[in-house]
PDB file of C-alpha atoms in Angstrom:
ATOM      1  CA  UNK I   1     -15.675   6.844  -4.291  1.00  0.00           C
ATOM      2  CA  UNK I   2     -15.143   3.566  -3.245  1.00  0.00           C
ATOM      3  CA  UNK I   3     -15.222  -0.208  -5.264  1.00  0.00           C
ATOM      4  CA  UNK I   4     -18.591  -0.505  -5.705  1.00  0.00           C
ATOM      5  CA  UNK I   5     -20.101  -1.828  -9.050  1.00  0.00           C
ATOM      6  CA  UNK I   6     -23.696  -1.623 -10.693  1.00  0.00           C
ATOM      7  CA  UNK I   7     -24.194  -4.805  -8.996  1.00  0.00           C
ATOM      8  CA  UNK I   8     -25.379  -3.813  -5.500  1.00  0.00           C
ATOM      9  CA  UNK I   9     -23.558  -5.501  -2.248  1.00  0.00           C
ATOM     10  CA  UNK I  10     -20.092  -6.284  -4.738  1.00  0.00           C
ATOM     11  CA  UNK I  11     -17.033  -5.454  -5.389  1.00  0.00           C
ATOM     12  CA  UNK I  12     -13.670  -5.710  -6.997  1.00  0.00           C
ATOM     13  CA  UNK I  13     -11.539  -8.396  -6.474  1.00  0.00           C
ATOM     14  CA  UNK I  14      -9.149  -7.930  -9.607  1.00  0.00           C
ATOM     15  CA  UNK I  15     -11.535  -8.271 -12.505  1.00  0.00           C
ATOM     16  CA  UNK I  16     -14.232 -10.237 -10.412  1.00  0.00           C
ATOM     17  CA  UNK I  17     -16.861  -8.792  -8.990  1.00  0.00           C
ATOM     18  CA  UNK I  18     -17.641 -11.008  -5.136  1.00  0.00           C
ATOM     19  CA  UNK I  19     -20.000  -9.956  -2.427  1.00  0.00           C
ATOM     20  CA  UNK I  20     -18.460  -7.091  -0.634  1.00  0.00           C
ATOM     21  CA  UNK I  21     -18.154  -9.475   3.019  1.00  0.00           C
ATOM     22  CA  UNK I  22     -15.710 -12.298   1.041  1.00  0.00           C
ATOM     23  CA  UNK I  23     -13.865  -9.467  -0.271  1.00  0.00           C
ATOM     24  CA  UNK I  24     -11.235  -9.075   3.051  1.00  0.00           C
ATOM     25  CA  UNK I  25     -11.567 -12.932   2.935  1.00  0.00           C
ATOM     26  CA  UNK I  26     -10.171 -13.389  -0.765  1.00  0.00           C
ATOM     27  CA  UNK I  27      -7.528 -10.427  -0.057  1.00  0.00           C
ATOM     28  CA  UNK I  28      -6.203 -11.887   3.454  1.00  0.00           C
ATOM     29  CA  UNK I  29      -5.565 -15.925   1.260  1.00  0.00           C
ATOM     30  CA  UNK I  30      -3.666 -13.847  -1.014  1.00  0.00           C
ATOM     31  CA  UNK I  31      -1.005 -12.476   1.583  1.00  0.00           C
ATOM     32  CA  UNK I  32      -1.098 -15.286   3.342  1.00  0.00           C
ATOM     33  CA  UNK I  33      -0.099 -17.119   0.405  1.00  0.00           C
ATOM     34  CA  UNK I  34       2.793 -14.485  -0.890  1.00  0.00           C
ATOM     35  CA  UNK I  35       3.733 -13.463   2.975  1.00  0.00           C
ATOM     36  CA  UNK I  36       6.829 -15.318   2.818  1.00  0.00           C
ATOM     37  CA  UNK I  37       7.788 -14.052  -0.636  1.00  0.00           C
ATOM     38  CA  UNK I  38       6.567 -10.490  -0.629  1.00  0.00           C
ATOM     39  CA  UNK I  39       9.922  -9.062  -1.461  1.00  0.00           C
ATOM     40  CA  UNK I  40      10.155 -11.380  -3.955  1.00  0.00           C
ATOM     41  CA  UNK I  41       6.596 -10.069  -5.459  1.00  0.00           C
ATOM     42  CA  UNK I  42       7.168  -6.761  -5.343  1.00  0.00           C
ATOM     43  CA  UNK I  43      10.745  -7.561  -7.105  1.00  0.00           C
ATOM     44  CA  UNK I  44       9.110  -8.935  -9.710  1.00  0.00           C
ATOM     45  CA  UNK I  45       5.877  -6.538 -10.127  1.00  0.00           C
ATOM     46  CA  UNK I  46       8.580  -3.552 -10.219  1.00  0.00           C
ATOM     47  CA  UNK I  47      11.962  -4.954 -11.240  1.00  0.00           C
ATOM     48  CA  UNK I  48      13.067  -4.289  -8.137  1.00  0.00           C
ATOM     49  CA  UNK I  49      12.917  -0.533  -8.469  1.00  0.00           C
ATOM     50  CA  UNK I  50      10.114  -0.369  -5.694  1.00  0.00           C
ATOM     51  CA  UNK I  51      13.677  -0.404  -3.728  1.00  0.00           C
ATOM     52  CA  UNK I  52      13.876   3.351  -4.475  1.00  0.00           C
ATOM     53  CA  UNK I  53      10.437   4.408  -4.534  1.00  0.00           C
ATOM     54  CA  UNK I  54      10.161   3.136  -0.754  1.00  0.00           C
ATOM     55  CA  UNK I  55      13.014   5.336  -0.292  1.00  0.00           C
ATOM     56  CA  UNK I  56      11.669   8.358  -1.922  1.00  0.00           C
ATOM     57  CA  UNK I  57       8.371   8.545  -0.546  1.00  0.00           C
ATOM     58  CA  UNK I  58      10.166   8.065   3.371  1.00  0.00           C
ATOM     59  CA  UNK I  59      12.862  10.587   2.421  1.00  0.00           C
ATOM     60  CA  UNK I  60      10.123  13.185   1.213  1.00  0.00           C
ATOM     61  CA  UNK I  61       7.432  12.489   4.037  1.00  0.00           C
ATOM     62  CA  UNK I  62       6.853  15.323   6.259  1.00  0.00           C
ATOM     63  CA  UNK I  63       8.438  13.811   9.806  1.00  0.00           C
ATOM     64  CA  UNK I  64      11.206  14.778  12.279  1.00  0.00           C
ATOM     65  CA  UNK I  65      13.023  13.184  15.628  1.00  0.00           C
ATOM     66  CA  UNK I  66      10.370  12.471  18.087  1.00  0.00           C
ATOM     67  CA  UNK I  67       7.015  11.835  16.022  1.00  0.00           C
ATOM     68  CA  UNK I  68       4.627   8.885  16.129  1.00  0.00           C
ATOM     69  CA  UNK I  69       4.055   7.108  12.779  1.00  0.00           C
ATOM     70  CA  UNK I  70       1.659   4.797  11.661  1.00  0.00           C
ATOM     71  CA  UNK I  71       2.260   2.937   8.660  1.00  0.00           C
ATOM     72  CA  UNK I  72      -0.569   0.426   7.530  1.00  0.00           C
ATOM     73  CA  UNK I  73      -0.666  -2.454   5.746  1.00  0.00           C
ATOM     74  CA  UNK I  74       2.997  -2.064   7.727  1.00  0.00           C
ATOM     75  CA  UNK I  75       3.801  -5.961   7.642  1.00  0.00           C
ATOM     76  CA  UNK I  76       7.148  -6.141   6.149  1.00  0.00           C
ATOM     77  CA  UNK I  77       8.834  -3.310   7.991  1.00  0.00           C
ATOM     78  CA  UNK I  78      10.226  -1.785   4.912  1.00  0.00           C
ATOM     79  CA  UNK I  79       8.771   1.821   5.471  1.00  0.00           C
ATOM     80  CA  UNK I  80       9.194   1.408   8.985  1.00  0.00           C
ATOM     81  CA  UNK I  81      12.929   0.262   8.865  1.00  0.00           C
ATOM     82  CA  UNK I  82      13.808   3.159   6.324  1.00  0.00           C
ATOM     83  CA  UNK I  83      11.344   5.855   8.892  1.00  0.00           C
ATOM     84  CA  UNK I  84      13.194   5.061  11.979  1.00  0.00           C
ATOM     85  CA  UNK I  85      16.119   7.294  11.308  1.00  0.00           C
ATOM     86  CA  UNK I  86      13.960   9.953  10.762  1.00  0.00           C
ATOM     87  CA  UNK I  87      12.071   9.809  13.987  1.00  0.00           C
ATOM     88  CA  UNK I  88      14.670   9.033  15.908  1.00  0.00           C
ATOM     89  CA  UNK I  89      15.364   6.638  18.991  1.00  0.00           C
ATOM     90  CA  UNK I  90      12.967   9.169  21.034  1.00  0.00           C
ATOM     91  CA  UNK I  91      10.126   8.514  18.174  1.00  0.00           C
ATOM     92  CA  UNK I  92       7.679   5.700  17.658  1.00  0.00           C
ATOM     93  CA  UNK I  93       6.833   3.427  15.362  1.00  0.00           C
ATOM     94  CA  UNK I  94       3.403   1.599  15.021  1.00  0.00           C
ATOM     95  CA  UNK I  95       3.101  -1.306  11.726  1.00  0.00           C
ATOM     96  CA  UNK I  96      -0.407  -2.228  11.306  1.00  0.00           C
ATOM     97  CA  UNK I  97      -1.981  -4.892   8.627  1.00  0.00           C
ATOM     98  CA  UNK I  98      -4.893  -6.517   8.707  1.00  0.00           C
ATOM     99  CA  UNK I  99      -2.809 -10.203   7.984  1.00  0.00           C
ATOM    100  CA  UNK I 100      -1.252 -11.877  10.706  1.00  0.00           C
ATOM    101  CA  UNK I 101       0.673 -13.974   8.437  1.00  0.00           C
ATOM    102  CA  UNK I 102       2.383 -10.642   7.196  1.00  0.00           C
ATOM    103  CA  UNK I 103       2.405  -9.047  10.318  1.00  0.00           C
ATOM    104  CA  UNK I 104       4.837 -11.976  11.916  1.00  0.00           C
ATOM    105  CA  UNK I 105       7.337 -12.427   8.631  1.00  0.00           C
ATOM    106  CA  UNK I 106       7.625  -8.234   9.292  1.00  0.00           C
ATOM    107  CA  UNK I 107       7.794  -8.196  12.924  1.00  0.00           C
ATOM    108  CA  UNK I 108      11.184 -11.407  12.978  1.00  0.00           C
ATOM    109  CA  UNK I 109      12.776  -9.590  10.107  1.00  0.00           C
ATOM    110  CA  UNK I 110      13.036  -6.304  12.154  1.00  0.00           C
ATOM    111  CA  UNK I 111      13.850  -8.192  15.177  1.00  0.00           C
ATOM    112  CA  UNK I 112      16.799  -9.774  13.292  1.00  0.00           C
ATOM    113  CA  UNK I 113      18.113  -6.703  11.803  1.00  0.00           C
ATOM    114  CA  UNK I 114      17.958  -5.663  15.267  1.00  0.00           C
ATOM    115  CA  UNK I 115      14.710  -3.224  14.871  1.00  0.00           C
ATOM    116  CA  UNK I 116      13.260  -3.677  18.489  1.00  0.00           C
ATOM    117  CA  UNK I 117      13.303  -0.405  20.379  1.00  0.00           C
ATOM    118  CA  UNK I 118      10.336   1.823  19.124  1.00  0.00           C
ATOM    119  CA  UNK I 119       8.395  -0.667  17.013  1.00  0.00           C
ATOM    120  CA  UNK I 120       4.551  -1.808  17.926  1.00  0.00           C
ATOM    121  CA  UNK I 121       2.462  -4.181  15.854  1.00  0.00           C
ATOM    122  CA  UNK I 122      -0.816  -3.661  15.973  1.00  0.00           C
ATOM    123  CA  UNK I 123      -3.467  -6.361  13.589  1.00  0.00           C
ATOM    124  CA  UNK I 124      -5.920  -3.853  12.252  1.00  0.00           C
ATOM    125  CA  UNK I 125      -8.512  -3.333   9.832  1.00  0.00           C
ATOM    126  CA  UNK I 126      -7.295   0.095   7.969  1.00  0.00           C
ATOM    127  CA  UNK I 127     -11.205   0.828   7.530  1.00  0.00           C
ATOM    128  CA  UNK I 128     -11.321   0.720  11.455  1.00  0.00           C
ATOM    129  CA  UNK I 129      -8.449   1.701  13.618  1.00  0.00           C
ATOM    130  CA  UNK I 130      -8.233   1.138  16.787  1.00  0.00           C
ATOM    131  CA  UNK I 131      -6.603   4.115  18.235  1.00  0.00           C
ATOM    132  CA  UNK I 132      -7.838   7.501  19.959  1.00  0.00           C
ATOM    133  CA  UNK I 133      -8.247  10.565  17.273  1.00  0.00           C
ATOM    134  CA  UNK I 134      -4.894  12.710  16.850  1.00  0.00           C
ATOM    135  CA  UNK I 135      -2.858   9.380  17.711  1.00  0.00           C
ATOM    136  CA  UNK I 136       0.151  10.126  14.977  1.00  0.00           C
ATOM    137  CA  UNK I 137       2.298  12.706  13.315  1.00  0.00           C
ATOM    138  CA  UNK I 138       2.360  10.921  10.174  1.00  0.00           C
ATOM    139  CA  UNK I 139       0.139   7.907   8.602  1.00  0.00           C
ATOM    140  CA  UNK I 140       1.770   6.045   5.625  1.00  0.00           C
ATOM    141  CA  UNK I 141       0.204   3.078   3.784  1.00  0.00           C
ATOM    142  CA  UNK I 142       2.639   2.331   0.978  1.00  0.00           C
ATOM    143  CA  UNK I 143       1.057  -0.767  -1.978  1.00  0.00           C
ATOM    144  CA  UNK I 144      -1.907  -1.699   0.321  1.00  0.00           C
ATOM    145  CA  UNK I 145      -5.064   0.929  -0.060  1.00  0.00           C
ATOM    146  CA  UNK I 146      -5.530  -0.684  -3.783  1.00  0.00           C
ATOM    147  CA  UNK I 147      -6.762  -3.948  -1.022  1.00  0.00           C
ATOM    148  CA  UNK I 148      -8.571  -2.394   0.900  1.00  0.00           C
ATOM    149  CA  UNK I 149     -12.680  -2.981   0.282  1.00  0.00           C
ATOM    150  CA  UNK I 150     -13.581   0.387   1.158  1.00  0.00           C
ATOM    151  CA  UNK I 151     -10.897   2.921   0.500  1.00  0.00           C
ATOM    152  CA  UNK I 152     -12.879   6.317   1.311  1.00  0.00           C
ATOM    153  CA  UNK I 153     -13.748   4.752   4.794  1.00  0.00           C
ATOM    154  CA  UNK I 154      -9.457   3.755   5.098  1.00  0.00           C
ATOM    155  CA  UNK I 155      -9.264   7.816   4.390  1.00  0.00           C
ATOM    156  CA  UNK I 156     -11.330   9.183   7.027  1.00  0.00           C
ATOM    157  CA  UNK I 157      -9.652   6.656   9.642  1.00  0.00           C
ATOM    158  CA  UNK I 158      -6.311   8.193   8.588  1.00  0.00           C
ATOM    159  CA  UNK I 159      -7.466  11.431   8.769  1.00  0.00           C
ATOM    160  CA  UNK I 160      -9.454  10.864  12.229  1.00  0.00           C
ATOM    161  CA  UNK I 161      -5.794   9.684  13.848  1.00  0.00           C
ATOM    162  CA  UNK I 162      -3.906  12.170  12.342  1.00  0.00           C
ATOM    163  CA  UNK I 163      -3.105  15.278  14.718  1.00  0.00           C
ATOM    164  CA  UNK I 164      -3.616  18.854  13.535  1.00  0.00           C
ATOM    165  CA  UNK I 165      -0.709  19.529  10.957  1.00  0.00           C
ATOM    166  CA  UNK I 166      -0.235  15.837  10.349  1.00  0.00           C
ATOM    167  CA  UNK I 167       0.619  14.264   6.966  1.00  0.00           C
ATOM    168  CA  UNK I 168      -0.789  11.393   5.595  1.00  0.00           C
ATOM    169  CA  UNK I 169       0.817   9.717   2.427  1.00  0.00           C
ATOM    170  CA  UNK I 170      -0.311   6.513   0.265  1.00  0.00           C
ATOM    171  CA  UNK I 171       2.366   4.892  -2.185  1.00  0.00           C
ATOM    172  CA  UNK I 172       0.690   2.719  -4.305  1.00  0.00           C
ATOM    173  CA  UNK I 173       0.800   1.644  -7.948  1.00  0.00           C
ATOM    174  CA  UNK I 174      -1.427   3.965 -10.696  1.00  0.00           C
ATOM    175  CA  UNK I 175      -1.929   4.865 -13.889  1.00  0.00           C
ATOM    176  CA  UNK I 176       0.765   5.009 -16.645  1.00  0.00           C
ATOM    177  CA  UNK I 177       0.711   8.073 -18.590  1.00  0.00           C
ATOM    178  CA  UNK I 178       2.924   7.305 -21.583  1.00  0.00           C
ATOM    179  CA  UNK I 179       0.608   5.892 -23.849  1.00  0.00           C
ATOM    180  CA  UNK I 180       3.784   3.478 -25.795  1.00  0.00           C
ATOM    181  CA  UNK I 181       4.387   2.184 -22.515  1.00  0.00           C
ATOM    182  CA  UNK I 182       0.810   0.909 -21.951  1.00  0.00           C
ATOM    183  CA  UNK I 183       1.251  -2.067 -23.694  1.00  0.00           C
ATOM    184  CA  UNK I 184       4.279  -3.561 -22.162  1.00  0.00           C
ATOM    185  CA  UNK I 185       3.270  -2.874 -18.799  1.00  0.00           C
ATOM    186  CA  UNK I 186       0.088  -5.120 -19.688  1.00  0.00           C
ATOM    187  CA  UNK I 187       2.295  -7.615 -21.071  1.00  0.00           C
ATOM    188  CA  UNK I 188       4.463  -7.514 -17.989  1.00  0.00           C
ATOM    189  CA  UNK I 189       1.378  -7.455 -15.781  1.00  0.00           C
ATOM    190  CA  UNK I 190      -1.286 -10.338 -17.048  1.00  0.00           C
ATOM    191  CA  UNK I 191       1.620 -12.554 -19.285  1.00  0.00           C
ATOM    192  CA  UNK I 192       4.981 -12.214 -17.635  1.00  0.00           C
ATOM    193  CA  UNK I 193       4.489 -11.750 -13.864  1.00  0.00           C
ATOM    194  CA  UNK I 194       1.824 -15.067 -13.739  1.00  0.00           C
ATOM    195  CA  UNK I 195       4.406 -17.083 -14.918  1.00  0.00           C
ATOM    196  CA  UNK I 196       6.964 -15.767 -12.708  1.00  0.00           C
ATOM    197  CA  UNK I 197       4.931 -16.177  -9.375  1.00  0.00           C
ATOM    198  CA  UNK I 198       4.694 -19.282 -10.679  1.00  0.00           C
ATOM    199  CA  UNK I 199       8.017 -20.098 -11.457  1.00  0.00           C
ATOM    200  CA  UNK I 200       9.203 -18.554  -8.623  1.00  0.00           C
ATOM    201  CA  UNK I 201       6.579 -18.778  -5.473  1.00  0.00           C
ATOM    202  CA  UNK I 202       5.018 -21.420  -7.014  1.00  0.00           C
ATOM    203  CA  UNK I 203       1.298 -19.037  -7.039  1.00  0.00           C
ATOM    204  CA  UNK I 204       0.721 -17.499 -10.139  1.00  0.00           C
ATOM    205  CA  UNK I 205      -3.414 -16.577  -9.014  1.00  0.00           C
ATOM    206  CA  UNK I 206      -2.409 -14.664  -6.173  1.00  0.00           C
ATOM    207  CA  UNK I 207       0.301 -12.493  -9.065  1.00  0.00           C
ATOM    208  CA  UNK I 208      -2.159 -12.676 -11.741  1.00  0.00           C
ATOM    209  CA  UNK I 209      -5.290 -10.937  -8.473  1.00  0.00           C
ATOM    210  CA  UNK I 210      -1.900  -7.980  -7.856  1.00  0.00           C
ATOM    211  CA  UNK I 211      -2.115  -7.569 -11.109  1.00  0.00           C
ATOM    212  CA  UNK I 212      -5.588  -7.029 -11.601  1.00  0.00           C
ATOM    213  CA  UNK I 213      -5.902  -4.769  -8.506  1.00  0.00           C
ATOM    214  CA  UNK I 214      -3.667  -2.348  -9.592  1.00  0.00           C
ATOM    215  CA  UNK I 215      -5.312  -2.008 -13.218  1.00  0.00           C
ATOM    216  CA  UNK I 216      -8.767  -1.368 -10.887  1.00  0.00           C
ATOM    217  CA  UNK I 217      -7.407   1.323  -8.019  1.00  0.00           C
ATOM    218  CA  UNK I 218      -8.561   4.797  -8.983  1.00  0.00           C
ATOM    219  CA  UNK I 219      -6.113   6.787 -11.167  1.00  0.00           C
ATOM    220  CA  UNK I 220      -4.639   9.995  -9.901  1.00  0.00           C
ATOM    221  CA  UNK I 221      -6.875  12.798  -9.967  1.00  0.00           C
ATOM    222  CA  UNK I 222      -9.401  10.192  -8.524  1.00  0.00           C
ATOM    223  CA  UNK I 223      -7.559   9.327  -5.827  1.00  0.00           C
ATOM    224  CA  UNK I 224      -6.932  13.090  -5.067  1.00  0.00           C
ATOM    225  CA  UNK I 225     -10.545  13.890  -5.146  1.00  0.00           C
ATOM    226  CA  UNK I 226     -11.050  10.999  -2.755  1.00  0.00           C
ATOM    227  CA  UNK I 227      -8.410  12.447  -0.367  1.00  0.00           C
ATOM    228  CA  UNK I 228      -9.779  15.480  -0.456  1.00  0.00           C
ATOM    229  CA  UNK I 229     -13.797  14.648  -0.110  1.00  0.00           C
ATOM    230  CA  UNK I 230     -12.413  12.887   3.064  1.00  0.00           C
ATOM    231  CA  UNK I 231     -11.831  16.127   4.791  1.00  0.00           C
ATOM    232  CA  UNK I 232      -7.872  16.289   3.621  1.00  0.00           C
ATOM    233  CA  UNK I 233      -5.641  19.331   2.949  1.00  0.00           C
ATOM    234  CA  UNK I 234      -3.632  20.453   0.207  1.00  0.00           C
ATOM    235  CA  UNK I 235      -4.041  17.053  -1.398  1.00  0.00           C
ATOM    236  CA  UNK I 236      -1.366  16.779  -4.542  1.00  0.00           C
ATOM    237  CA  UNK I 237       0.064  13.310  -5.941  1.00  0.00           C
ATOM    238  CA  UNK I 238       3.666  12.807  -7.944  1.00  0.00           C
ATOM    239  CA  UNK I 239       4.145  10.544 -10.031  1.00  0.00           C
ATOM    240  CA  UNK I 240       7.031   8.275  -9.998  1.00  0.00           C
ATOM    241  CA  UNK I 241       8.165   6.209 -13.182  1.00  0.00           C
ATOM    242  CA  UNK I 242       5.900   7.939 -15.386  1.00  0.00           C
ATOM    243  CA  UNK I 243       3.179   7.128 -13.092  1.00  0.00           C
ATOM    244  CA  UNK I 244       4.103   3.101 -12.860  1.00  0.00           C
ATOM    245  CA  UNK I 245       3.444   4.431  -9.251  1.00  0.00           C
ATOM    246  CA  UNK I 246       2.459   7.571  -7.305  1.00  0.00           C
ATOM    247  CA  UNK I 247       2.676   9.215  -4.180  1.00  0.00           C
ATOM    248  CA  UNK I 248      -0.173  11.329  -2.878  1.00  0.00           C
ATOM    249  CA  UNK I 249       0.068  13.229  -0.104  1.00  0.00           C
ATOM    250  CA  UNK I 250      -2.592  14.889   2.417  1.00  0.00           C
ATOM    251  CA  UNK I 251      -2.733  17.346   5.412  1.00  0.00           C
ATOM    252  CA  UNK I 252      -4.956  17.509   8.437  1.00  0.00           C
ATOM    253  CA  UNK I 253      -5.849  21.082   9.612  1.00  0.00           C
TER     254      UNK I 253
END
């Protein structure tokens, strides 16, 4: 299923229900506004442990020396940085995001770190890629499907680009399963982070929508069922942090 509400032509943006065209609109000020201080965001919505959950999900993906990966919403280079040893200098790399603004602070940061050789950025809409069917080895999209207006139409792209065999695998945040944890992660969430993307990035709206749209991305077995009513294989999630995040994973055949 996607975002829709009972209000037809809406959706979710956080805890606000807009007309489903502003939606990419509302998203793309956001990241424009925290492009510059994403790792600082992501520091602070995790505690920095999204550090070794980016290395998990790369270190667990199913890739070898040679392949062609795709990772969307792709603009900061992290999963593409920590996937190039795995592919190889014979393997490619494409980043795509629908935000410029992110696209370019990715794109110089792997340039300085010297990440040229292997890398293409592409600005694309995740509901709409632009590339031939049975493109990649592997699509990733790691904190950036909870964005995206229409997730089930972001599946079957992923799937339609994927080769026979191919993985695809979303990282994103989810539902917490320990039910004495619920209430400080919603005190981190709506009270603390706010004030520290305020404090710190001087935006606490755009921290207070992140906020909101992870409390509003489909739980686990939802996402699953999603994967799999796209046309995936062997769908499964793990969770990660007692389910602060998850990975699910899905196979084209």
């Amino acid at each position: 299923m996607n975002e829709s509400t009972d209000k037809p032509g809406t959706t979710h943006f956080g805890f606000r229900d807009v007309p489903v065209a502003e939606k990419q609109k509302l998203v793309g000020e956001v990241f424009s506004s925290v492009a510059g201080n994403y790792d600082l965001m992501n520091d602070l919505m995790s505690l920095g442990i999204h550090r070794v959950w980016k290395r998990y999900f790369v270190a667990t993906a199913q890739v070898g020396k040679g392949d062609r990966v795709l990772d969307l919403a792709g603009g900061t280079g992290d999963i593409a940085a920590l996937l190039k040893d795995r592919v190889g200098p014979e393997g490619e790399l494409v980043l795509g995001d629908i935000n410029g603004d992110m696209l370019r602070v990715g794109r110089d940061r792997m340039t300085d770190r010297g990440n040229v050789r292997g890398f293409e950025y592409v600005q694309c809409n995740a509901q709409a890629l632009p590339f031939p069917d049975a493109s990649f080895d592997l699509v990733t999209i790691a904190f950036g499907l909870r964005n995206v207006t229409d997730k089930d139409a972001a599946l079957a792209e992923m799937l339609r680009v994927l080769k026979v065999g191919g993985q695809a695998r979303v990282l994103e945040f989810s539902e917490v399963k320990a039910d004495w944890f619920k209430p400080l992660y919603d005190f981190h969430s709506f009270k603390v982070l706010p004030r520290l993307g305020r404090l710190f990035a001087h935006d606490a709206d755009s921290y207070q929508y992140l906020a909101e749209s992870i409390r509003k991305h489909p739980p686990q077995d939802e996402l699953k069922a999603m994967m799999e009513a796209a046309g995936f294989d062997r769908c499964d999630y793990r969770n990660l942090s007692g389910g602060i995040v998850a990975i699910h994973t899905g196979y084209k055949v």
